[in-house]
Every structure is written in structure tokens, then in C-alpha cells.
Amino acid sequence: MPKAGESFKIFVLDQLAGFRGVEARPMFGGWGLYAGGVFFGMVWKGGAFLRVDEESVAEFRARGAKPFDPLKGRPMKNYFAVPVDVLEDADQFTVWSRRALAASKVARTPRTRKASKRSAR
């Protein structure tokens, strides 16, 4: 018998079939979504969540999406719930997921030494 949430994880991966190289790895009772080794989203308790940046967060909010909040009251503002209509449209979900991957790559980029010194002042 599949563990709780496994069928939803399979659905999410099926929706992302056009996004080559996406995999789900177990993580804290859910699954992390990775592409090329870069973490860009998660599947947790029947929901899908994607990494946002300054541009994409506005679209999530405009659709009423909420930030990932596993501890109820301490949301992770870099990950937002994928709206149902986006999740159900494989092409649109793939576009949003690629954007989340790009946001994750930018977030992983080390700051330059000069920028780090400025922020320390």
C-alpha cells in the first residue's frame, strides 16, 4: 500500500512529465522537487509548493496562494502553494515550475565579496 500522499506526489510528477529531469526526493514527511540537483519546490500534505522570487510572488498572491506554513504561524515566504487551476494544467504548471527553478538558482548564487562587505556595514 502506498504511503499517505504518494498518489498526489505521482500526480504532481505526471503533471511535470514535460519538464525533463524532475525528481521527487523524500523530505520531512513529504517530497522535495529537484531538477538538475536544484531544489525548487515540494509536495507536502496534499499540496504542491514552489519557490518564488520578487516577480513571481505577485502572481501567486494575486491568485490567493498562501506561503508554505508547516508550523502554522511561521510561514516560509520563499515557497507558495500552487493554485489548483495551475496544478491541473500541466503546461502552465511546467512554466511555473521552470520559473521556480530559475528563482532557486538565483537564490543559490553566492554573493560577490564586494556585495557581502557592503551588507556587513
A tleap script that builds the chain and sets N, CA, C and O, in Angstrom:
source leaprc.protein.ff14SB
mol = sequence {
  NMET PRO LYS ALA GLY GLU SER PHE LYS ILE
  PHE VAL LEU ASP GLN LEU ALA GLY PHE ARG
  GLY VAL GLU ALA ARG PRO MET PHE GLY GLY
  TRP GLY LEU TYR ALA GLY GLY VAL PHE PHE
  GLY MET VAL TRP LYS GLY GLY ALA PHE LEU
  ARG VAL ASP GLU GLU SER VAL ALA GLU PHE
  ARG ALA ARG GLY ALA LYS PRO PHE ASP PRO
  LEU LYS GLY ARG PRO MET LYS ASN TYR PHE
  ALA VAL PRO VAL ASP VAL LEU GLU ASP ALA
  ASP GLN PHE THR VAL TRP SER ARG ARG ALA
  LEU ALA ALA SER LYS VAL ALA ARG THR PRO
  ARG THR ARG LYS ALA SER LYS ARG SER ALA
  CARG
}
set mol.1.N position { 0.844 -1.180 0.000 }
set mol.1.CA position { 0.000 0.000 0.000 }
set mol.1.C position { 0.891 1.247 0.000 }
set mol.1.O position { 1.840 1.328 0.780 }
set mol.2.N position { 0.588 2.226 -0.878 }
set mol.2.CA position { 1.413 3.436 -0.917 }
set mol.2.C position { 1.228 4.261 0.361 }
set mol.2.O position { 0.151 4.275 0.958 }
set mol.3.N position { 2.299 4.944 0.764 }
set mol.3.CA position { 2.194 5.774 1.962 }
set mol.3.C position { 1.343 7.006 1.651 }
set mol.3.O position { 1.174 7.394 0.495 }
set mol.4.N position { 0.815 7.607 2.714 }
set mol.4.CA position { -0.069 8.764 2.562 }
set mol.4.C position { 0.586 9.828 1.687 }
set mol.4.O position { 1.755 10.165 1.874 }
set mol.5.N position { -0.163 10.343 0.753 }
set mol.5.CA position { 0.327 11.408 -0.111 }
set mol.5.C position { 1.087 10.941 -1.333 }
set mol.5.O position { 1.387 11.741 -2.219 }
set mol.6.N position { 1.403 9.659 -1.394 }
set mol.6.CA position { 2.196 9.159 -2.526 }
set mol.6.C position { 1.456 9.328 -3.855 }
set mol.6.O position { 2.076 9.651 -4.868 }
set mol.7.N position { 0.147 9.115 -3.860 }
set mol.7.CA position { -0.600 9.248 -5.121 }
set mol.7.C position { -0.605 10.706 -5.587 }
set mol.7.O position { -0.579 10.968 -6.789 }
set mol.8.N position { -0.639 11.655 -4.647 }
set mol.8.CA position { -0.580 13.061 -5.037 }
set mol.8.C position { 0.799 13.391 -5.603 }
set mol.8.O position { 0.908 14.119 -6.589 }
set mol.9.N position { 1.843 12.863 -4.988 }
set mol.9.CA position { 3.205 13.066 -5.498 }
set mol.9.C position { 3.294 12.542 -6.934 }
set mol.9.O position { 3.865 13.201 -7.802 }
set mol.10.N position { 2.730 11.362 -7.180 }
set mol.10.CA position { 2.752 10.784 -8.529 }
set mol.10.C position { 2.006 11.692 -9.501 }
set mol.10.O position { 2.456 11.901 -10.628 }
set mol.11.N position { 0.857 12.235 -9.064 }
set mol.11.CA position { 0.105 13.175 -9.899 }
set mol.11.C position { 0.973 14.388 -10.255 }
set mol.11.O position { 1.033 14.791 -11.417 }
set mol.12.N position { 1.638 14.966 -9.258 }
set mol.12.CA position { 2.490 16.137 -9.488 }
set mol.12.C position { 3.593 15.804 -10.501 }
set mol.12.O position { 3.840 16.573 -11.429 }
set mol.13.N position { 4.240 14.675 -10.320 }
set mol.13.CA position { 5.301 14.284 -11.260 }
set mol.13.C position { 4.745 14.027 -12.653 }
set mol.13.O position { 5.398 14.349 -13.646 }
set mol.14.N position { 3.547 13.451 -12.741 }
set mol.14.CA position { 2.906 13.251 -14.049 }
set mol.14.C position { 2.632 14.602 -14.716 }
set mol.14.O position { 2.825 14.751 -15.923 }
set mol.15.N position { 2.189 15.569 -13.940 }
set mol.15.CA position { 1.918 16.898 -14.490 }
set mol.15.C position { 3.204 17.558 -14.991 }
set mol.15.O position { 3.171 18.397 -15.892 }
set mol.16.N position { 4.320 17.176 -14.405 }
set mol.16.CA position { 5.614 17.756 -14.798 }
set mol.16.C position { 6.389 16.858 -15.761 }
set mol.16.O position { 7.599 17.018 -15.923 }
set mol.17.N position { 5.706 15.929 -16.390 }
set mol.17.CA position { 6.378 14.993 -17.305 }
set mol.17.C position { 7.114 15.716 -18.429 }
set mol.17.O position { 8.115 15.202 -18.929 }
set mol.18.N position { 6.651 16.884 -18.835 }
set mol.18.CA position { 7.307 17.656 -19.885 }
set mol.18.C position { 8.530 18.417 -19.404 }
set mol.18.O position { 9.229 19.038 -20.205 }
set mol.19.N position { 8.789 18.376 -18.129 }
set mol.19.CA position { 9.924 19.064 -17.518 }
set mol.19.C position { 10.966 17.998 -17.202 }
set mol.19.O position { 11.002 17.453 -16.099 }
set mol.20.N position { 11.794 17.716 -18.168 }
set mol.20.CA position { 12.758 16.607 -18.048 }
set mol.20.C position { 13.690 16.786 -16.844 }
set mol.20.O position { 14.133 17.887 -16.516 }
set mol.21.N position { 13.959 15.657 -16.214 }
set mol.21.CA position { 14.912 15.651 -15.121 }
set mol.21.C position { 14.334 15.977 -13.753 }
set mol.21.O position { 15.076 16.026 -12.772 }
set mol.22.N position { 13.024 16.202 -13.663 }
set mol.22.CA position { 12.420 16.490 -12.360 }
set mol.22.C position { 12.300 15.196 -11.579 }
set mol.22.O position { 11.885 14.165 -12.108 }
set mol.23.N position { 12.670 15.270 -10.317 }
set mol.23.CA position { 12.520 14.117 -9.444 }
set mol.23.C position { 12.027 14.580 -8.081 }
set mol.23.O position { 12.200 15.736 -7.695 }
set mol.24.N position { 11.413 13.653 -7.368 }
set mol.24.CA position { 10.937 13.915 -6.012 }
set mol.24.C position { 11.757 13.069 -5.051 }
set mol.24.O position { 11.895 11.859 -5.227 }
set mol.25.N position { 12.297 13.724 -4.033 }
set mol.25.CA position { 13.085 13.028 -3.017 }
set mol.25.C position { 12.386 13.183 -1.668 }
set mol.25.O position { 11.872 14.258 -1.357 }
set mol.26.N position { 12.363 12.118 -0.868 }
set mol.26.CA position { 11.722 12.220 0.445 }
set mol.26.C position { 12.329 13.341 1.288 }
set mol.26.O position { 13.540 13.559 1.304 }
set mol.27.N position { 11.428 14.045 1.992 }
set mol.27.CA position { 11.877 15.178 2.793 }
set mol.27.C position { 10.829 15.495 3.860 }
set mol.27.O position { 9.717 15.898 3.516 }
set mol.28.N position { 11.143 15.328 5.111 }
set mol.28.CA position { 10.297 15.749 6.234 }
set mol.28.C position { 8.825 15.352 6.093 }
set mol.28.O position { 7.947 16.186 6.312 }
set mol.29.N position { 8.544 14.125 5.741 }
set mol.29.CA position { 7.167 13.672 5.618 }
set mol.29.C position { 6.522 14.029 4.296 }
set mol.29.O position { 5.338 13.762 4.093 }
set mol.30.N position { 7.273 14.623 3.404 }
set mol.30.CA position { 6.789 14.964 2.066 }
set mol.30.C position { 7.891 14.662 1.070 }
set mol.30.O position { 8.693 13.751 1.278 }
set mol.31.N position { 7.930 15.420 -0.003 }
set mol.31.CA position { 8.955 15.227 -1.025 }
set mol.31.C position { 9.445 16.577 -1.512 }
set mol.31.O position { 8.664 17.512 -1.688 }
set mol.32.N position { 10.744 16.663 -1.725 }
set mol.32.CA position { 11.328 17.838 -2.349 }
set mol.32.C position { 11.338 17.634 -3.853 }
set mol.32.O position { 11.577 16.524 -4.328 }
set mol.33.N position { 11.085 18.681 -4.596 }
set mol.33.CA position { 11.143 18.631 -6.062 }
set mol.33.C position { 12.487 19.210 -6.501 }
set mol.33.O position { 12.869 20.311 -6.105 }
set mol.34.N position { 13.185 18.448 -7.321 }
set mol.34.CA position { 14.517 18.821 -7.779 }
set mol.34.C position { 14.602 18.704 -9.294 }
set mol.34.O position { 13.938 17.864 -9.902 }
set mol.35.N position { 15.422 19.550 -9.890 }
set mol.35.CA position { 15.773 19.443 -11.308 }
set mol.35.C position { 17.262 19.760 -11.396 }
set mol.35.O position { 17.707 20.819 -10.953 }
set mol.36.N position { 18.017 18.848 -11.963 }
set mol.36.CA position { 19.460 19.050 -12.058 }
set mol.36.C position { 20.111 19.226 -10.693 }
set mol.36.O position { 21.110 19.934 -10.569 }
set mol.37.N position { 19.557 18.593 -9.680 }
set mol.37.CA position { 20.102 18.685 -8.336 }
set mol.37.C position { 19.710 19.939 -7.575 }
set mol.37.O position { 20.135 20.126 -6.435 }
set mol.38.N position { 18.906 20.801 -8.186 }
set mol.38.CA position { 18.499 22.054 -7.548 }
set mol.38.C position { 17.079 21.903 -6.999 }
set mol.38.O position { 16.160 21.531 -7.729 }
set mol.39.N position { 16.912 22.193 -5.723 }
set mol.39.CA position { 15.627 22.135 -5.042 }
set mol.39.C position { 14.798 23.355 -5.438 }
set mol.39.O position { 15.246 24.488 -5.265 }
set mol.40.N position { 13.591 23.134 -5.970 }
set mol.40.CA position { 12.763 24.260 -6.396 }
set mol.40.C position { 11.332 24.204 -5.885 }
set mol.40.O position { 10.574 25.155 -6.076 }
set mol.41.N position { 10.951 23.119 -5.245 }
set mol.41.CA position { 9.586 23.025 -4.756 }
set mol.41.C position { 9.406 21.809 -3.879 }
set mol.41.O position { 10.351 21.068 -3.605 }
set mol.42.N position { 8.169 21.618 -3.443 }
set mol.42.CA position { 7.895 20.466 -2.583 }
set mol.42.C position { 6.444 20.029 -2.706 }
set mol.42.O position { 5.561 20.782 -3.116 }
set mol.43.N position { 6.250 18.786 -2.333 }
set mol.43.CA position { 4.922 18.194 -2.232 }
set mol.43.C position { 4.775 17.830 -0.764 }
set mol.43.O position { 5.577 17.076 -0.213 }
set mol.44.N position { 3.726 18.383 -0.131 }
set mol.44.CA position { 3.581 18.170 1.301 }
set mol.44.C position { 2.117 18.238 1.688 }
set mol.44.O position { 1.433 19.221 1.400 }
set mol.45.N position { 1.639 17.191 2.340 }
set mol.45.CA position { 0.260 17.114 2.849 }
set mol.45.C position { -0.783 17.528 1.811 }
set mol.45.O position { -1.643 18.367 2.078 }
set mol.46.N position { -0.693 16.934 0.638 }
set mol.46.CA position { -1.697 17.167 -0.399 }
set mol.46.C position { -1.592 18.486 -1.124 }
set mol.46.O position { -2.522 18.884 -1.825 }
set mol.47.N position { -0.476 19.169 -0.967 }
set mol.47.CA position { -0.270 20.429 -1.667 }
set mol.47.C position { 1.064 20.446 -2.383 }
set mol.47.O position { 1.988 19.716 -2.023 }
set mol.48.N position { 1.154 21.281 -3.393 }
set mol.48.CA position { 2.412 21.491 -4.107 }
set mol.48.C position { 2.820 22.940 -3.858 }
set mol.48.O position { 1.986 23.844 -3.899 }
set mol.49.N position { 4.094 23.151 -3.604 }
set mol.49.CA position { 4.618 24.465 -3.270 }
set mol.49.C position { 5.844 24.724 -4.131 }
set mol.49.O position { 6.657 23.826 -4.350 }
set mol.50.N position { 5.974 25.957 -4.619 }
set mol.50.CA position { 7.099 26.328 -5.478 }
set mol.50.C position { 7.849 27.522 -4.906 }
set mol.50.O position { 7.287 28.363 -4.203 }
set mol.51.N position { 9.130 27.566 -5.229 }
set mol.51.CA position { 9.985 28.692 -4.850 }
set mol.51.C position { 9.502 29.931 -5.598 }
set mol.51.O position { 9.166 29.853 -6.780 }
set mol.52.N position { 9.466 31.065 -4.919 }
set mol.52.CA position { 9.076 32.328 -5.553 }
set mol.52.C position { 10.231 33.314 -5.474 }
set mol.52.O position { 11.165 33.147 -4.689 }
set mol.53.N position { 10.145 34.336 -6.300 }
set mol.53.CA position { 11.080 35.449 -6.235 }
set mol.53.C position { 10.251 36.727 -6.222 }
set mol.53.O position { 9.024 36.663 -6.156 }
set mol.54.N position { 10.886 37.862 -6.282 }
set mol.54.CA position { 10.171 39.139 -6.203 }
set mol.54.C position { 9.129 39.301 -7.306 }
set mol.54.O position { 8.087 39.918 -7.083 }
set mol.55.N position { 9.393 38.763 -8.475 }
set mol.55.CA position { 8.443 38.874 -9.582 }
set mol.55.C position { 7.300 37.876 -9.463 }
set mol.55.O position { 6.131 38.250 -9.556 }
set mol.56.N position { 7.634 36.623 -9.259 }
set mol.56.CA position { 6.603 35.583 -9.284 }
set mol.56.C position { 5.684 35.603 -8.073 }
set mol.56.O position { 4.539 35.164 -8.175 }
set mol.57.N position { 6.145 36.096 -6.934 }
set mol.57.CA position { 5.309 36.091 -5.737 }
set mol.57.C position { 4.033 36.908 -5.955 }
set mol.57.O position { 2.988 36.575 -5.396 }
set mol.58.N position { 4.102 37.951 -6.745 }
set mol.58.CA position { 2.921 38.780 -7.009 }
set mol.58.C position { 1.826 37.971 -7.695 }
set mol.58.O position { 0.648 38.122 -7.370 }
set mol.59.N position { 2.201 37.124 -8.631 }
set mol.59.CA position { 1.200 36.302 -9.326 }
set mol.59.C position { 0.584 35.273 -8.379 }
set mol.59.O position { -0.621 35.026 -8.429 }
set mol.60.N position { 1.401 34.676 -7.523 }
set mol.60.CA position { 0.873 33.735 -6.533 }
set mol.60.C position { -0.143 34.445 -5.636 }
set mol.60.O position { -1.247 33.948 -5.416 }
set mol.61.N position { 0.247 35.610 -5.125 }
set mol.61.CA position { -0.645 36.358 -4.222 }
set mol.61.C position { -1.923 36.794 -4.932 }
set mol.61.O position { -3.008 36.739 -4.351 }
set mol.62.N position { -1.798 37.229 -6.191 }
set mol.62.CA position { -2.972 37.666 -6.947 }
set mol.62.C position { -3.990 36.537 -7.108 }
set mol.62.O position { -5.185 36.793 -7.256 }
set mol.63.N position { -3.522 35.300 -7.080 }
set mol.63.CA position { -4.409 34.143 -7.211 }
set mol.63.C position { -4.824 33.586 -5.851 }
set mol.63.O position { -5.452 32.530 -5.772 }
set mol.64.N position { -4.473 34.292 -4.797 }
set mol.64.CA position { -4.878 33.876 -3.464 }
set mol.64.C position { -4.032 32.790 -2.837 }
set mol.64.O position { -4.425 32.205 -1.828 }
set mol.65.N position { -2.872 32.510 -3.419 }
set mol.65.CA position { -1.992 31.465 -2.883 }
set mol.65.C position { -1.364 31.926 -1.576 }
set mol.65.O position { -1.077 33.107 -1.383 }
set mol.66.N position { -1.161 30.980 -0.700 }
set mol.66.CA position { -0.583 31.251 0.616 }
set mol.66.C position { 0.831 30.686 0.697 }
set mol.66.O position { 1.160 29.722 0.005 }
set mol.67.N position { 1.671 31.291 1.546 }
set mol.67.CA position { 3.023 30.747 1.730 }
set mol.67.C position { 2.978 29.403 2.454 }
set mol.67.O position { 2.038 29.112 3.194 }
set mol.68.N position { 3.989 28.609 2.231 }
set mol.68.CA position { 4.149 27.318 2.900 }
set mol.68.C position { 4.280 27.591 4.397 }
set mol.68.O position { 5.132 28.373 4.818 }
set mol.69.N position { 3.437 26.945 5.195 }
set mol.69.CA position { 3.400 27.221 6.630 }
set mol.69.C position { 3.259 25.920 7.420 }
set mol.69.O position { 2.207 25.667 8.007 }
set mol.70.N position { 4.305 25.096 7.440 }
set mol.70.CA position { 4.197 23.797 8.107 }
set mol.70.C position { 4.059 23.901 9.625 }
set mol.70.O position { 3.541 22.982 10.260 }
set mol.71.N position { 4.511 24.998 10.207 }
set mol.71.CA position { 4.466 25.149 11.662 }
set mol.71.C position { 3.284 26.007 12.125 }
set mol.71.O position { 3.182 26.352 13.302 }
set mol.72.N position { 2.408 26.341 11.201 }
set mol.72.CA position { 1.209 27.134 11.492 }
set mol.72.C position { 1.532 28.391 12.294 }
set mol.72.O position { 1.523 28.399 13.525 }
set mol.73.N position { 1.815 29.443 11.547 }
set mol.73.CA position { 2.127 30.716 12.185 }
set mol.73.C position { 3.535 31.205 11.911 }
set mol.73.O position { 3.892 32.324 12.279 }
set mol.74.N position { 4.333 30.371 11.268 }
set mol.74.CA position { 5.706 30.761 10.904 }
set mol.74.C position { 5.950 30.397 9.443 }
set mol.74.O position { 6.733 29.493 9.151 }
set mol.75.N position { 5.280 31.101 8.521 }
set mol.75.CA position { 5.377 30.735 7.104 }
set mol.75.C position { 6.762 30.937 6.514 }
set mol.75.O position { 7.514 31.826 6.915 }
set mol.76.N position { 7.072 30.086 5.553 }
set mol.76.CA position { 8.297 30.217 4.756 }
set mol.76.C position { 7.915 31.041 3.528 }
set mol.76.O position { 7.275 30.524 2.613 }
set mol.77.N position { 8.288 32.281 3.501 }
set mol.77.CA position { 7.801 33.197 2.471 }
set mol.77.C position { 8.452 33.028 1.105 }
set mol.77.O position { 8.104 33.737 0.161 }
set mol.78.N position { 9.397 32.093 0.992 }
set mol.78.CA position { 10.028 31.837 -0.305 }
set mol.78.C position { 9.335 30.721 -1.073 }
set mol.78.O position { 9.691 30.452 -2.221 }
set mol.79.N position { 8.346 30.064 -0.458 }
set mol.79.CA position { 7.612 28.967 -1.099 }
set mol.79.C position { 6.132 29.208 -0.929 }
set mol.79.O position { 5.653 29.448 0.179 }
set mol.80.N position { 5.397 29.144 -2.047 }
set mol.80.CA position { 3.965 29.378 -2.024 }
set mol.80.C position { 3.224 28.189 -2.627 }
set mol.80.O position { 3.750 27.471 -3.478 }
set mol.81.N position { 1.989 27.999 -2.162 }
set mol.81.CA position { 1.131 26.939 -2.686 }
set mol.81.C position { 0.798 27.210 -4.154 }
set mol.81.O position { 0.536 28.346 -4.548 }
set mol.82.N position { 0.816 26.165 -4.937 }
set mol.82.CA position { 0.467 26.276 -6.347 }
set mol.82.C position { -1.058 26.312 -6.450 }
set mol.82.O position { -1.729 25.418 -5.934 }
set mol.83.N position { -1.615 27.331 -7.109 }
set mol.83.CA position { -3.069 27.371 -7.275 }
set mol.83.C position { -3.572 26.122 -8.012 }
set mol.83.O position { -2.898 25.608 -8.905 }
set mol.84.N position { -4.746 25.648 -7.634 }
set mol.84.CA position { -5.294 24.407 -8.190 }
set mol.84.C position { -5.389 24.468 -9.710 }
set mol.84.O position { -5.046 23.496 -10.383 }
set mol.85.N position { -5.849 25.592 -10.265 }
set mol.85.CA position { -6.004 25.666 -11.722 }
set mol.85.C position { -4.653 25.543 -12.427 }
set mol.85.O position { -4.583 25.004 -13.531 }
set mol.86.N position { -3.586 26.032 -11.808 }
set mol.86.CA position { -2.237 25.901 -12.386 }
set mol.86.C position { -1.782 24.454 -12.285 }
set mol.86.O position { -1.251 23.892 -13.243 }
set mol.87.N position { -1.992 23.857 -11.127 }
set mol.87.CA position { -1.587 22.469 -10.896 }
set mol.87.C position { -2.279 21.518 -11.866 }
set mol.87.O position { -1.677 20.543 -12.316 }
set mol.88.N position { -3.523 21.793 -12.184 }
set mol.88.CA position { -4.285 20.907 -13.069 }
set mol.88.C position { -3.970 21.102 -14.546 }
set mol.88.O position { -4.357 20.273 -15.370 }
set mol.89.N position { -3.281 22.171 -14.893 }
set mol.89.CA position { -2.885 22.440 -16.280 }
set mol.89.C position { -1.389 22.145 -16.392 }
set mol.89.O position { -0.555 22.959 -15.997 }
set mol.90.N position { -1.061 20.973 -16.935 }
set mol.90.CA position { 0.329 20.507 -16.978 }
set mol.90.C position { 1.266 21.524 -17.637 }
set mol.90.O position { 2.375 21.745 -17.152 }
set mol.91.N position { 0.832 22.138 -18.726 }
set mol.91.CA position { 1.696 23.101 -19.411 }
set mol.91.C position { 1.968 24.322 -18.535 }
set mol.91.O position { 3.107 24.775 -18.422 }
set mol.92.N position { 0.916 24.845 -17.921 }
set mol.92.CA position { 1.069 26.018 -17.068 }
set mol.92.C position { 1.902 25.675 -15.819 }
set mol.92.O position { 2.752 26.463 -15.404 }
set mol.93.N position { 1.656 24.511 -15.230 }
set mol.93.CA position { 2.407 24.086 -14.051 }
set mol.93.C position { 3.895 23.933 -14.394 }
set mol.93.O position { 4.758 24.257 -13.579 }
set mol.94.N position { 4.184 23.449 -15.580 }
set mol.94.CA position { 5.574 23.318 -16.014 }
set mol.94.C position { 6.233 24.686 -16.141 }
set mol.94.O position { 7.384 24.856 -15.739 }
set mol.95.N position { 5.523 25.657 -16.693 }
set mol.95.CA position { 6.065 27.017 -16.815 }
set mol.95.C position { 6.348 27.591 -15.426 }
set mol.95.O position { 7.414 28.163 -15.198 }
set mol.96.N position { 5.413 27.444 -14.512 }
set mol.96.CA position { 5.593 27.965 -13.154 }
set mol.96.C position { 6.760 27.248 -12.466 }
set mol.96.O position { 7.527 27.870 -11.731 }
set mol.97.N position { 6.889 25.958 -12.704 }
set mol.97.CA position { 7.973 25.181 -12.084 }
set mol.97.C position { 9.331 25.583 -12.635 }
set mol.97.O position { 10.308 25.648 -11.888 }
set mol.98.N position { 9.404 25.852 -13.922 }
set mol.98.CA position { 10.669 26.318 -14.502 }
set mol.98.C position { 11.062 27.679 -13.915 }
set mol.98.O position { 12.238 27.940 -13.659 }
set mol.99.N position { 10.070 28.528 -13.710 }
set mol.99.CA position { 10.320 29.831 -13.095 }
set mol.99.C position { 10.816 29.653 -11.650 }
set mol.99.O position { 11.704 30.376 -11.198 }
set mol.100.N position { 10.234 28.684 -10.936 }
set mol.100.CA position { 10.670 28.389 -9.560 }
set mol.100.C position { 12.103 27.872 -9.552 }
set mol.100.O position { 12.887 28.226 -8.671 }
set mol.101.N position { 12.445 27.042 -10.524 }
set mol.101.CA position { 13.813 26.544 -10.631 }
set mol.101.C position { 14.779 27.701 -10.865 }
set mol.101.O position { 15.845 27.758 -10.252 }
set mol.102.N position { 14.408 28.619 -11.747 }
set mol.102.CA position { 15.262 29.789 -12.010 }
set mol.102.C position { 15.429 30.620 -10.741 }
set mol.102.O position { 16.528 31.098 -10.458 }
set mol.103.N position { 14.357 30.797 -9.975 }
set mol.103.CA position { 14.433 31.548 -8.719 }
set mol.103.C position { 15.355 30.841 -7.728 }
set mol.103.O position { 16.115 31.492 -7.010 }
set mol.104.N position { 15.289 29.523 -7.689 }
set mol.104.CA position { 16.154 28.761 -6.786 }
set mol.104.C position { 17.615 28.890 -7.182 }
set mol.104.O position { 18.489 28.995 -6.322 }
set mol.105.N position { 17.880 28.881 -8.484 }
set mol.105.CA position { 19.267 29.018 -8.946 }
set mol.105.C position { 19.830 30.379 -8.584 }
set mol.105.O position { 20.986 30.484 -8.172 }
set mol.106.N position { 19.027 31.423 -8.733 }
set mol.106.CA position { 19.473 32.765 -8.375 }
set mol.106.C position { 19.729 32.843 -6.872 }
set mol.106.O position { 20.722 33.427 -6.438 }
set mol.107.N position { 18.837 32.255 -6.083 }
set mol.107.CA position { 18.995 32.279 -4.622 }
set mol.107.C position { 20.251 31.534 -4.184 }
set mol.107.O position { 20.834 31.863 -3.150 }
set mol.108.N position { 20.671 30.546 -4.948 }
set mol.108.CA position { 21.864 29.754 -4.612 }
set mol.108.C position { 23.153 30.434 -5.032 }
set mol.108.O position { 24.225 30.066 -4.552 }
set mol.109.N position { 23.073 31.420 -5.920 }
set mol.109.CA position { 24.263 32.081 -6.437 }
set mol.109.C position { 24.955 32.824 -5.305 }
set mol.109.O position { 24.350 33.672 -4.650 }
set mol.110.N position { 26.226 32.505 -5.077 }
set mol.110.CA position { 26.941 33.197 -3.992 }
set mol.110.C position { 27.089 34.678 -4.296 }
set mol.110.O position { 27.317 35.083 -5.436 }
set mol.111.N position { 26.954 35.467 -3.252 }
set mol.111.CA position { 27.153 36.905 -3.409 }
set mol.111.C position { 28.617 37.174 -3.700 }
set mol.111.O position { 29.500 36.400 -3.333 }
set mol.112.N position { 28.845 38.285 -4.364 }
set mol.112.CA position { 30.239 38.669 -4.588 }
set mol.112.C position { 30.818 39.153 -3.272 }
set mol.112.O position { 30.080 39.563 -2.376 }
set mol.113.N position { 32.096 39.110 -3.156 }
set mol.113.CA position { 32.757 39.534 -1.920 }
set mol.113.C position { 32.456 41.001 -1.631 }
set mol.113.O position { 32.246 41.382 -0.479 }
set mol.114.N position { 32.435 41.813 -2.669 }
set mol.114.CA position { 32.177 43.244 -2.516 }
set mol.114.C position { 30.764 43.474 -1.961 }
set mol.114.O position { 30.581 44.291 -1.058 }
set mol.115.N position { 29.773 42.762 -2.492 }
set mol.115.CA position { 28.404 42.906 -2.021 }
set mol.115.C position { 28.283 42.443 -0.582 }
set mol.115.O position { 27.560 43.054 0.204 }
set mol.116.N position { 28.972 41.386 -0.229 }
set mol.116.CA position { 28.926 40.868 1.144 }
set mol.116.C position { 29.499 41.882 2.128 }
set mol.116.O position { 28.970 42.051 3.226 }
set mol.117.N position { 30.578 42.557 1.738 }
set mol.117.CA position { 31.190 43.549 2.620 }
set mol.117.C position { 30.223 44.723 2.842 }
set mol.117.O position { 30.109 45.240 3.954 }
set mol.118.N position { 29.525 45.139 1.762 }
set mol.118.CA position { 28.583 46.250 1.873 }
set mol.118.C position { 27.454 45.905 2.845 }
set mol.118.O position { 27.058 46.746 3.652 }
set mol.119.N position { 26.946 44.712 2.778 }
set mol.119.CA position { 25.824 44.340 3.633 }
set mol.119.C position { 26.261 44.180 5.087 }
set mol.119.O position { 25.427 44.245 5.989 }
set mol.120.N position { 27.534 43.975 5.323 }
set mol.120.CA position { 28.034 43.801 6.693 }
set mol.120.C position { 28.187 45.156 7.400 }
set mol.120.O position { 28.310 45.210 8.623 }
set mol.121.N position { 28.177 46.224 6.638 }
set mol.121.CA position { 28.359 47.568 7.235 }
set mol.121.C position { 27.133 48.049 7.939 }
set mol.121.O position { 27.128 49.151 8.487 }
savepdb mol mol.pdb
quit
